[in-house]
mmCIF file with all atom_site columns, C-alpha atoms in Angstrom:
data_model
loop_
_atom_site.group_PDB
_atom_site.id
_atom_site.type_symbol
_atom_site.label_atom_id
_atom_site.label_alt_id
_atom_site.label_comp_id
_atom_site.label_asym_id
_atom_site.label_entity_id
_atom_site.label_seq_id
_atom_site.pdbx_PDB_ins_code
_atom_site.Cartn_x
_atom_site.Cartn_y
_atom_site.Cartn_z
_atom_site.occupancy
_atom_site.B_iso_or_equiv
_atom_site.pdbx_formal_charge
_atom_site.auth_seq_id
_atom_site.auth_comp_id
_atom_site.auth_asym_id
_atom_site.auth_atom_id
_atom_site.pdbx_PDB_model_num
ATOM 1   C CA . MET U 1 1   ? 2.254   -10.994 -12.707 1.00 0.00 ? 1   MET U CA 1
ATOM 2   C CA . GLN U 1 2   ? 5.635   -11.715 -12.169 1.00 0.00 ? 2   GLN U CA 1
ATOM 3   C CA . SER U 1 3   ? 5.959   -12.710 -8.817  1.00 0.00 ? 3   SER U CA 1
ATOM 4   C CA . LEU U 1 4   ? 2.586   -13.113 -7.722  1.00 0.00 ? 4   LEU U CA 1
ATOM 5   C CA . ASP U 1 5   ? 2.246   -16.876 -6.575  1.00 0.00 ? 5   ASP U CA 1
ATOM 6   C CA . ALA U 1 6   ? 5.767   -16.295 -4.575  1.00 0.00 ? 6   ALA U CA 1
ATOM 7   C CA . LEU U 1 7   ? 3.634   -13.220 -2.600  1.00 0.00 ? 7   LEU U CA 1
ATOM 8   C CA . ILE U 1 8   ? 0.482   -14.604 -1.839  1.00 0.00 ? 8   ILE U CA 1
ATOM 9   C CA . GLU U 1 9   ? 2.351   -18.126 -0.386  1.00 0.00 ? 9   GLU U CA 1
ATOM 10  C CA . LYS U 1 10  ? 4.368   -15.447 1.616   1.00 0.00 ? 10  LYS U CA 1
ATOM 11  C CA . ILE U 1 11  ? 1.553   -14.107 2.665   1.00 0.00 ? 11  ILE U CA 1
ATOM 12  C CA . LYS U 1 12  ? 0.322   -17.347 3.982   1.00 0.00 ? 12  LYS U CA 1
ATOM 13  C CA . SER U 1 13  ? 2.988   -18.954 5.889   1.00 0.00 ? 13  SER U CA 1
ATOM 14  C CA . HIS U 1 14  ? 3.261   -15.762 7.814   1.00 0.00 ? 14  HIS U CA 1
ATOM 15  C CA . LYS U 1 15  ? 1.221   -14.864 10.746  1.00 0.00 ? 15  LYS U CA 1
ATOM 16  C CA . ILE U 1 16  ? 2.001   -11.622 11.102  1.00 0.00 ? 16  ILE U CA 1
ATOM 17  C CA . ILE U 1 17  ? 2.636   -9.016  8.679   1.00 0.00 ? 17  ILE U CA 1
ATOM 18  C CA . ILE U 1 18  ? 4.452   -5.655  8.963   1.00 0.00 ? 18  ILE U CA 1
ATOM 19  C CA . LEU U 1 19  ? 3.830   -3.075  6.248   1.00 0.00 ? 19  LEU U CA 1
ATOM 20  C CA . HIS U 1 20  ? 6.604   -0.314  5.781   1.00 0.00 ? 20  HIS U CA 1
ATOM 21  C CA . ARG U 1 21  ? 6.598   2.444   2.934   1.00 0.00 ? 21  ARG U CA 1
ATOM 22  C CA . HIS U 1 22  ? 8.772   5.810   2.752   1.00 0.00 ? 22  HIS U CA 1
ATOM 23  C CA . THR U 1 23  ? 9.277   8.704   5.129   1.00 0.00 ? 23  THR U CA 1
ATOM 24  C CA . ASN U 1 24  ? 7.090   11.688  4.813   1.00 0.00 ? 24  ASN U CA 1
ATOM 25  C CA . PRO U 1 25  ? 4.184   9.751   2.936   1.00 0.00 ? 25  PRO U CA 1
ATOM 26  C CA . ASP U 1 26  ? 2.040   11.177  0.053   1.00 0.00 ? 26  ASP U CA 1
ATOM 27  C CA . GLY U 1 27  ? -1.235  9.725   -0.427  1.00 0.00 ? 27  GLY U CA 1
ATOM 28  C CA . ASP U 1 28  ? -0.249  6.706   -2.538  1.00 0.00 ? 28  ASP U CA 1
ATOM 29  C CA . ALA U 1 29  ? 2.208   5.929   0.347   1.00 0.00 ? 29  ALA U CA 1
ATOM 30  C CA . LEU U 1 30  ? -0.287  5.297   2.784   1.00 0.00 ? 30  LEU U CA 1
ATOM 31  C CA . GLY U 1 31  ? -2.999  3.992   0.729   1.00 0.00 ? 31  GLY U CA 1
ATOM 32  C CA . SER U 1 32  ? -1.014  1.208   -0.484  1.00 0.00 ? 32  SER U CA 1
ATOM 33  C CA . GLN U 1 33  ? -0.437  0.361   3.066   1.00 0.00 ? 33  GLN U CA 1
ATOM 34  C CA . ILE U 1 34  ? -3.577  0.877   4.320   1.00 0.00 ? 34  ILE U CA 1
ATOM 35  C CA . GLY U 1 35  ? -4.988  -0.674  1.285   1.00 0.00 ? 35  GLY U CA 1
ATOM 36  C CA . LEU U 1 36  ? -3.014  -4.122  1.681   1.00 0.00 ? 36  LEU U CA 1
ATOM 37  C CA . LYS U 1 37  ? -3.241  -3.963  4.749   1.00 0.00 ? 37  LYS U CA 1
ATOM 38  C CA . HIS U 1 38  ? -7.170  -4.354  4.346   1.00 0.00 ? 38  HIS U CA 1
ATOM 39  C CA . ILE U 1 39  ? -6.745  -6.907  1.951   1.00 0.00 ? 39  ILE U CA 1
ATOM 40  C CA . ILE U 1 40  ? -5.094  -9.199  3.757   1.00 0.00 ? 40  ILE U CA 1
ATOM 41  C CA . LEU U 1 41  ? -6.895  -9.203  6.704   1.00 0.00 ? 41  LEU U CA 1
ATOM 42  C CA . GLU U 1 42  ? -10.450 -9.897  4.842   1.00 0.00 ? 42  GLU U CA 1
ATOM 43  C CA . ASN U 1 43  ? -8.629  -12.202 3.206   1.00 0.00 ? 43  ASN U CA 1
ATOM 44  C CA . PHE U 1 44  ? -6.627  -13.954 5.588   1.00 0.00 ? 44  PHE U CA 1
ATOM 45  C CA . PRO U 1 45  ? -8.359  -13.006 9.087   1.00 0.00 ? 45  PRO U CA 1
ATOM 46  C CA . ASP U 1 46  ? -5.916  -14.681 10.920  1.00 0.00 ? 46  ASP U CA 1
ATOM 47  C CA . LYS U 1 47  ? -3.183  -12.705 10.079  1.00 0.00 ? 47  LYS U CA 1
ATOM 48  C CA . LYS U 1 48  ? -2.099  -9.752  12.734  1.00 0.00 ? 48  LYS U CA 1
ATOM 49  C CA . VAL U 1 49  ? -0.809  -6.944  10.150  1.00 0.00 ? 49  VAL U CA 1
ATOM 50  C CA . TYR U 1 50  ? 0.942   -3.947  11.596  1.00 0.00 ? 50  TYR U CA 1
ATOM 51  C CA . ILE U 1 51  ? 1.704   -0.938  9.813   1.00 0.00 ? 51  ILE U CA 1
ATOM 52  C CA . VAL U 1 52  ? 4.486   1.551   11.033  1.00 0.00 ? 52  VAL U CA 1
ATOM 53  C CA . GLY U 1 53  ? 6.371   4.650   10.022  1.00 0.00 ? 53  GLY U CA 1
ATOM 54  C CA . ASP U 1 54  ? 5.797   8.497   10.279  1.00 0.00 ? 54  ASP U CA 1
ATOM 55  C CA . MET U 1 55  ? 2.389   10.240  9.920   1.00 0.00 ? 55  MET U CA 1
ATOM 56  C CA . THR U 1 56  ? 1.213   13.299  8.196   1.00 0.00 ? 56  THR U CA 1
ATOM 57  C CA . PRO U 1 57  ? -2.063  15.277  9.149   1.00 0.00 ? 57  PRO U CA 1
ATOM 58  C CA . ARG U 1 58  ? -2.569  15.953  5.447   1.00 0.00 ? 58  ARG U CA 1
ATOM 59  C CA . TYR U 1 59  ? -3.926  11.962  4.732   1.00 0.00 ? 59  TYR U CA 1
ATOM 60  C CA . GLU U 1 60  ? -5.253  11.359  8.263   1.00 0.00 ? 60  GLU U CA 1
ATOM 61  C CA . PHE U 1 61  ? -8.818  11.077  6.490   1.00 0.00 ? 61  PHE U CA 1
ATOM 62  C CA . MET U 1 62  ? -8.044  8.168   4.840   1.00 0.00 ? 62  MET U CA 1
ATOM 63  C CA . ALA U 1 63  ? -6.377  6.157   8.071   1.00 0.00 ? 63  ALA U CA 1
ATOM 64  C CA . ALA U 1 64  ? -9.546  6.602   9.896   1.00 0.00 ? 64  ALA U CA 1
ATOM 65  C CA . ASP U 1 65  ? -8.838  3.868   13.012  1.00 0.00 ? 65  ASP U CA 1
ATOM 66  C CA . ASP U 1 66  ? -5.798  3.054   10.990  1.00 0.00 ? 66  ASP U CA 1
ATOM 67  C CA . VAL U 1 67  ? -3.137  4.859   13.382  1.00 0.00 ? 67  VAL U CA 1
ATOM 68  C CA . MET U 1 68  ? 0.550   3.655   12.798  1.00 0.00 ? 68  MET U CA 1
ATOM 69  C CA . ASP U 1 69  ? 1.593   0.708   15.035  1.00 0.00 ? 69  ASP U CA 1
ATOM 70  C CA . GLU U 1 70  ? 4.079   0.476   17.641  1.00 0.00 ? 70  GLU U CA 1
ATOM 71  C CA . VAL U 1 71  ? 6.291   -2.501  17.235  1.00 0.00 ? 71  VAL U CA 1
ATOM 72  C CA . THR U 1 72  ? 8.525   -4.347  19.137  1.00 0.00 ? 72  THR U CA 1
ATOM 73  C CA . ASP U 1 73  ? 11.995  -5.720  17.811  1.00 0.00 ? 73  ASP U CA 1
ATOM 74  C CA . ASP U 1 74  ? 10.869  -9.038  18.994  1.00 0.00 ? 74  ASP U CA 1
ATOM 75  C CA . ILE U 1 75  ? 8.146   -9.117  16.274  1.00 0.00 ? 75  ILE U CA 1
ATOM 76  C CA . TYR U 1 76  ? 9.823   -9.036  13.597  1.00 0.00 ? 76  TYR U CA 1
ATOM 77  C CA . LYS U 1 77  ? 12.035  -12.269 13.796  1.00 0.00 ? 77  LYS U CA 1
ATOM 78  C CA . ASN U 1 78  ? 9.099   -14.043 12.532  1.00 0.00 ? 78  ASN U CA 1
ATOM 79  C CA . ALA U 1 79  ? 7.351   -11.653 10.243  1.00 0.00 ? 79  ALA U CA 1
ATOM 80  C CA . LEU U 1 80  ? 6.910   -10.898 6.377   1.00 0.00 ? 80  LEU U CA 1
ATOM 81  C CA . ALA U 1 81  ? 7.934   -6.987  6.320   1.00 0.00 ? 81  ALA U CA 1
ATOM 82  C CA . ILE U 1 82  ? 6.356   -5.712  2.987   1.00 0.00 ? 82  ILE U CA 1
ATOM 83  C CA . VAL U 1 83  ? 8.232   -2.125  1.861   1.00 0.00 ? 83  VAL U CA 1
ATOM 84  C CA . LEU U 1 84  ? 5.579   -0.084  -0.049  1.00 0.00 ? 84  LEU U CA 1
ATOM 85  C CA . ASP U 1 85  ? 6.082   2.650   -2.987  1.00 0.00 ? 85  ASP U CA 1
ATOM 86  C CA . THR U 1 86  ? 9.801   3.396   -1.980  1.00 0.00 ? 86  THR U CA 1
ATOM 87  C CA . SER U 1 87  ? 12.493  2.465   -4.498  1.00 0.00 ? 87  SER U CA 1
ATOM 88  C CA . ALA U 1 88  ? 15.470  3.013   -2.497  1.00 0.00 ? 88  ALA U CA 1
ATOM 89  C CA . SER U 1 89  ? 16.189  1.644   1.243   1.00 0.00 ? 89  SER U CA 1
ATOM 90  C CA . SER U 1 90  ? 17.532  5.245   2.606   1.00 0.00 ? 90  SER U CA 1
ATOM 91  C CA . LEU U 1 91  ? 13.747  6.374   1.926   1.00 0.00 ? 91  LEU U CA 1
ATOM 92  C CA . ILE U 1 92  ? 12.252  3.448   3.997   1.00 0.00 ? 92  ILE U CA 1
ATOM 93  C CA . SER U 1 93  ? 10.504  4.166   7.434   1.00 0.00 ? 93  SER U CA 1
ATOM 94  C CA . ASP U 1 94  ? 11.581  2.413   9.846   1.00 0.00 ? 94  ASP U CA 1
ATOM 95  C CA . THR U 1 95  ? 14.506  0.023   8.650   1.00 0.00 ? 95  THR U CA 1
ATOM 96  C CA . ARG U 1 96  ? 14.038  -2.881  11.225  1.00 0.00 ? 96  ARG U CA 1
ATOM 97  C CA . TYR U 1 97  ? 12.259  -4.319  8.000   1.00 0.00 ? 97  TYR U CA 1
ATOM 98  C CA . LYS U 1 98  ? 15.818  -5.762  7.689   1.00 0.00 ? 98  LYS U CA 1
ATOM 99  C CA . THR U 1 99  ? 15.440  -7.581  10.640  1.00 0.00 ? 99  THR U CA 1
ATOM 100 C CA . ALA U 1 100 ? 11.945  -9.754  9.247   1.00 0.00 ? 100 ALA U CA 1
ATOM 101 C CA . LYS U 1 101 ? 12.391  -13.223 9.193   1.00 0.00 ? 101 LYS U CA 1
ATOM 102 C CA . SER U 1 102 ? 11.176  -12.983 5.136   1.00 0.00 ? 102 SER U CA 1
ATOM 103 C CA . THR U 1 103 ? 10.864  -9.679  3.290   1.00 0.00 ? 103 THR U CA 1
ATOM 104 C CA . ALA U 1 104 ? 8.814   -8.550  -0.034  1.00 0.00 ? 104 ALA U CA 1
ATOM 105 C CA . ARG U 1 105 ? 8.906   -4.688  -1.970  1.00 0.00 ? 105 ARG U CA 1
ATOM 106 C CA . ILE U 1 106 ? 5.898   -3.740  -4.214  1.00 0.00 ? 106 ILE U CA 1
ATOM 107 C CA . ASP U 1 107 ? 7.011   -0.340  -5.971  1.00 0.00 ? 107 ASP U CA 1
ATOM 108 C CA . HIS U 1 108 ? 6.067   1.397   -9.112  1.00 0.00 ? 108 HIS U CA 1
ATOM 109 C CA . HIS U 1 109 ? 9.192   3.336   -9.303  1.00 0.00 ? 109 HIS U CA 1
ATOM 110 C CA . ILE U 1 110 ? 12.268  3.292   -11.478 1.00 0.00 ? 110 ILE U CA 1
ATOM 111 C CA . TRP U 1 111 ? 14.293  0.101   -9.949  1.00 0.00 ? 111 TRP U CA 1
ATOM 112 C CA . CYS U 1 112 ? 17.305  2.068   -8.427  1.00 0.00 ? 112 CYS U CA 1
ATOM 113 C CA . GLU U 1 113 ? 18.348  -1.262  -5.769  1.00 0.00 ? 113 GLU U CA 1
ATOM 114 C CA . GLU U 1 114 ? 17.548  -4.527  -4.791  1.00 0.00 ? 114 GLU U CA 1
ATOM 115 C CA . ILE U 1 115 ? 16.146  -4.120  -0.925  1.00 0.00 ? 115 ILE U CA 1
ATOM 116 C CA . CYS U 1 116 ? 14.177  -7.004  -0.406  1.00 0.00 ? 116 CYS U CA 1
ATOM 117 C CA . GLU U 1 117 ? 14.397  -11.138 -0.848  1.00 0.00 ? 117 GLU U CA 1
ATOM 118 C CA . LEU U 1 118 ? 10.963  -10.765 -3.018  1.00 0.00 ? 118 LEU U CA 1
ATOM 119 C CA . GLU U 1 119 ? 11.077  -7.903  -5.430  1.00 0.00 ? 119 GLU U CA 1
ATOM 120 C CA . ILE U 1 120 ? 7.651   -6.998  -7.259  1.00 0.00 ? 120 ILE U CA 1
ATOM 121 C CA . THR U 1 121 ? 8.104   -3.738  -9.568  1.00 0.00 ? 121 THR U CA 1
ATOM 122 C CA . ASP U 1 122 ? 6.924   -2.339  -12.509 1.00 0.00 ? 122 ASP U CA 1
ATOM 123 C CA . THR U 1 123 ? 6.770   1.396   -13.848 1.00 0.00 ? 123 THR U CA 1
ATOM 124 C CA . SER U 1 124 ? 4.187   0.876   -16.449 1.00 0.00 ? 124 SER U CA 1
ATOM 125 C CA . TYR U 1 125 ? 1.757   1.784   -12.853 1.00 0.00 ? 125 TYR U CA 1
ATOM 126 C CA . GLU U 1 126 ? 0.620   4.653   -12.189 1.00 0.00 ? 126 GLU U CA 1
ATOM 127 C CA . SER U 1 127 ? 0.831   4.412   -8.572  1.00 0.00 ? 127 SER U CA 1
ATOM 128 C CA . CYS U 1 128 ? 1.888   1.409   -6.168  1.00 0.00 ? 128 CYS U CA 1
ATOM 129 C CA . CYS U 1 129 ? -1.894  1.801   -5.333  1.00 0.00 ? 129 CYS U CA 1
ATOM 130 C CA . GLY U 1 130 ? -3.084  0.922   -8.651  1.00 0.00 ? 130 GLY U CA 1
ATOM 131 C CA . LEU U 1 131 ? -0.241  -2.121  -8.522  1.00 0.00 ? 131 LEU U CA 1
ATOM 132 C CA . VAL U 1 132 ? -1.617  -3.542  -5.084  1.00 0.00 ? 132 VAL U CA 1
ATOM 133 C CA . THR U 1 133 ? -4.864  -3.304  -7.185  1.00 0.00 ? 133 THR U CA 1
ATOM 134 C CA . ASP U 1 134 ? -4.480  -5.141  -9.778  1.00 0.00 ? 134 ASP U CA 1
ATOM 135 C CA . ILE U 1 135 ? -2.535  -8.046  -7.499  1.00 0.00 ? 135 ILE U CA 1
ATOM 136 C CA . ALA U 1 136 ? -5.761  -8.038  -5.159  1.00 0.00 ? 136 ALA U CA 1
ATOM 137 C CA . VAL U 1 137 ? -7.418  -8.550  -8.664  1.00 0.00 ? 137 VAL U CA 1
ATOM 138 C CA . SER U 1 138 ? -5.402  -11.039 -10.382 1.00 0.00 ? 138 SER U CA 1
ATOM 139 C CA . ALA U 1 139 ? -5.154  -13.441 -7.506  1.00 0.00 ? 139 ALA U CA 1
ATOM 140 C CA . GLY U 1 140 ? -9.046  -13.253 -6.994  1.00 0.00 ? 140 GLY U CA 1
ATOM 141 C CA . LEU U 1 141 ? -8.952  -11.758 -3.697  1.00 0.00 ? 141 LEU U CA 1
ATOM 142 C CA . LYS U 1 142 ? -11.580 -9.632  -2.444  1.00 0.00 ? 142 LYS U CA 1
ATOM 143 C CA . ILE U 1 143 ? -11.185 -6.034  -1.782  1.00 0.00 ? 143 ILE U CA 1
ATOM 144 C CA . GLY U 1 144 ? -13.473 -4.575  1.213   1.00 0.00 ? 144 GLY U CA 1
ATOM 145 C CA . PRO U 1 145 ? -14.759 -0.477  1.064   1.00 0.00 ? 145 PRO U CA 1
ATOM 146 C CA . ARG U 1 146 ? -11.927 0.323   3.638   1.00 0.00 ? 146 ARG U CA 1
ATOM 147 C CA . ALA U 1 147 ? -8.884  -1.006  1.336   1.00 0.00 ? 147 ALA U CA 1
ATOM 148 C CA . ALA U 1 148 ? -10.888 0.963   -1.935  1.00 0.00 ? 148 ALA U CA 1
ATOM 149 C CA . LYS U 1 149 ? -10.982 4.037   -0.411  1.00 0.00 ? 149 LYS U CA 1
ATOM 150 C CA . ALA U 1 150 ? -7.357  3.808   0.929   1.00 0.00 ? 150 ALA U CA 1
ATOM 151 C CA . LEU U 1 151 ? -6.175  2.351   -2.539  1.00 0.00 ? 151 LEU U CA 1
ATOM 152 C CA . TYR U 1 152 ? -8.148  4.648   -4.934  1.00 0.00 ? 152 TYR U CA 1
ATOM 153 C CA . THR U 1 153 ? -7.030  7.906   -3.402  1.00 0.00 ? 153 THR U CA 1
ATOM 154 C CA . GLY U 1 154 ? -3.759  6.695   -3.863  1.00 0.00 ? 154 GLY U CA 1
ATOM 155 C CA . MET U 1 155 ? -4.080  6.330   -7.184  1.00 0.00 ? 155 MET U CA 1
ATOM 156 C CA . VAL U 1 156 ? -5.972  9.728   -7.332  1.00 0.00 ? 156 VAL U CA 1
ATOM 157 C CA . THR U 1 157 ? -2.826  11.779  -5.637  1.00 0.00 ? 157 THR U CA 1
ATOM 158 C CA . ASP U 1 158 ? -0.275  9.822   -7.712  1.00 0.00 ? 158 ASP U CA 1
ATOM 159 C CA . SER U 1 159 ? -1.660  10.138  -11.086 1.00 0.00 ? 159 SER U CA 1
ATOM 160 C CA . GLY U 1 160 ? -2.588  13.989  -10.943 1.00 0.00 ? 160 GLY U CA 1
ATOM 161 C CA . ARG U 1 161 ? -6.125  12.896  -10.010 1.00 0.00 ? 161 ARG U CA 1
ATOM 162 C CA . PHE U 1 162 ? -5.607  11.058  -13.747 1.00 0.00 ? 162 PHE U CA 1
ATOM 163 C CA . ARG U 1 163 ? -4.287  13.815  -15.098 1.00 0.00 ? 163 ARG U CA 1
ATOM 164 C CA . TYR U 1 164 ? -0.467  12.564  -15.698 1.00 0.00 ? 164 TYR U CA 1
ATOM 165 C CA . ASP U 1 165 ? 0.611   11.017  -18.858 1.00 0.00 ? 165 ASP U CA 1
ATOM 166 C CA . SER U 1 166 ? 1.488   7.695   -16.142 1.00 0.00 ? 166 SER U CA 1
ATOM 167 C CA . THR U 1 167 ? -2.185  7.389   -16.051 1.00 0.00 ? 167 THR U CA 1
ATOM 168 C CA . THR U 1 168 ? -4.023  4.504   -19.099 1.00 0.00 ? 168 THR U CA 1
ATOM 169 C CA . ALA U 1 169 ? -6.710  2.694   -19.793 1.00 0.00 ? 169 ALA U CA 1
ATOM 170 C CA . LYS U 1 170 ? -5.423  0.332   -17.038 1.00 0.00 ? 170 LYS U CA 1
ATOM 171 C CA . THR U 1 171 ? -5.808  2.990   -14.435 1.00 0.00 ? 171 THR U CA 1
ATOM 172 C CA . PHE U 1 172 ? -9.152  3.500   -15.200 1.00 0.00 ? 172 PHE U CA 1
ATOM 173 C CA . ARG U 1 173 ? -10.154 0.127   -15.182 1.00 0.00 ? 173 ARG U CA 1
ATOM 174 C CA . LEU U 1 174 ? -8.820  -0.545  -11.797 1.00 0.00 ? 174 LEU U CA 1
ATOM 175 C CA . ALA U 1 175 ? -10.351 2.832   -10.469 1.00 0.00 ? 175 ALA U CA 1
ATOM 176 C CA . SER U 1 176 ? -13.535 1.210   -12.195 1.00 0.00 ? 176 SER U CA 1
ATOM 177 C CA . ARG U 1 177 ? -13.010 -1.662  -9.206  1.00 0.00 ? 177 ARG U CA 1
ATOM 178 C CA . LEU U 1 178 ? -12.477 0.174   -6.676  1.00 0.00 ? 178 LEU U CA 1
ATOM 179 C CA . MET U 1 179 ? -15.568 2.034   -7.210  1.00 0.00 ? 179 MET U CA 1
ATOM 180 C CA . GLU U 1 180 ? -17.071 -1.230  -6.929  1.00 0.00 ? 180 GLU U CA 1
ATOM 181 C CA . GLU U 1 181 ? -16.943 -1.390  -3.529  1.00 0.00 ? 181 GLU U CA 1
ATOM 182 C CA . ASN U 1 182 ? -19.283 1.875   -2.950  1.00 0.00 ? 182 ASN U CA 1
ATOM 183 C CA . ILE U 1 183 ? -16.924 4.095   -1.770  1.00 0.00 ? 183 ILE U CA 1
ATOM 184 C CA . ASP U 1 184 ? -17.762 7.500   -1.456  1.00 0.00 ? 184 ASP U CA 1
ATOM 185 C CA . ILE U 1 185 ? -15.483 9.924   -3.721  1.00 0.00 ? 185 ILE U CA 1
ATOM 186 C CA . SER U 1 186 ? -16.701 13.077  -3.196  1.00 0.00 ? 186 SER U CA 1
ATOM 187 C CA . ASP U 1 187 ? -15.664 12.695  0.391   1.00 0.00 ? 187 ASP U CA 1
ATOM 188 C CA . ILE U 1 188 ? -12.074 11.647  -1.269  1.00 0.00 ? 188 ILE U CA 1
ATOM 189 C CA . TYR U 1 189 ? -11.837 14.579  -3.252  1.00 0.00 ? 189 TYR U CA 1
ATOM 190 C CA . SER U 1 190 ? -13.462 16.758  -0.238  1.00 0.00 ? 190 SER U CA 1
ATOM 191 C CA . ASN U 1 191 ? -10.209 15.936  1.721   1.00 0.00 ? 191 ASN U CA 1
ATOM 192 C CA . LEU U 1 192 ? -7.784  16.422  -0.824  1.00 0.00 ? 192 LEU U CA 1
ATOM 193 C CA . TYR U 1 193 ? -8.941  19.803  -1.762  1.00 0.00 ? 193 TYR U CA 1
ATOM 194 C CA . GLN U 1 194 ? -9.084  21.026  2.077   1.00 0.00 ? 194 GLN U CA 1
ATOM 195 C CA . ASP U 1 195 ? -7.062  23.813  2.923   1.00 0.00 ? 195 ASP U CA 1
ATOM 196 C CA . ASP U 1 196 ? -6.438  24.743  6.653   1.00 0.00 ? 196 ASP U CA 1
ATOM 197 C CA . PHE U 1 197 ? -7.065  28.861  6.834   1.00 0.00 ? 197 PHE U CA 1
#
């Protein structure tokens, strides 16, 4: 996979990692952000991982205890900032990623512009969550239940419940890997279909 080793090396070499994504987040943006947070913490417990950006009540069920962090400017100077699920810099929630010591992007959209030092973009994935899952699997990283729930939710929402043309055999292979973590998919779907009266 493109730049996989470089990404893992960046994660290993930074004590502080700040995860960004686009504004007005959908399930895929939040899922990839929360999922990657827990993958990093599961495999590199010495890291401090922050998630930043605006929040939406629609996907609060996915976040559980994962509220968006308040990060001061000085924390960025020694941090790795990873931008997820964003094709254009104008869409990124919190532009301070530019002030980080090092930057990387993981995205599945059509390429618009270079945003970070390290760019991992691949349009063959139905979702950024699918790409993050494949990165974890390819790197031999552990994926716990909290990461799996967030990543599965993002895959479900960005693939139109696995109905869009972007859904492939790879999508189902990766979804199957996430289901191995004993996530409650009935709970995920119940929350996704919930409406306010």
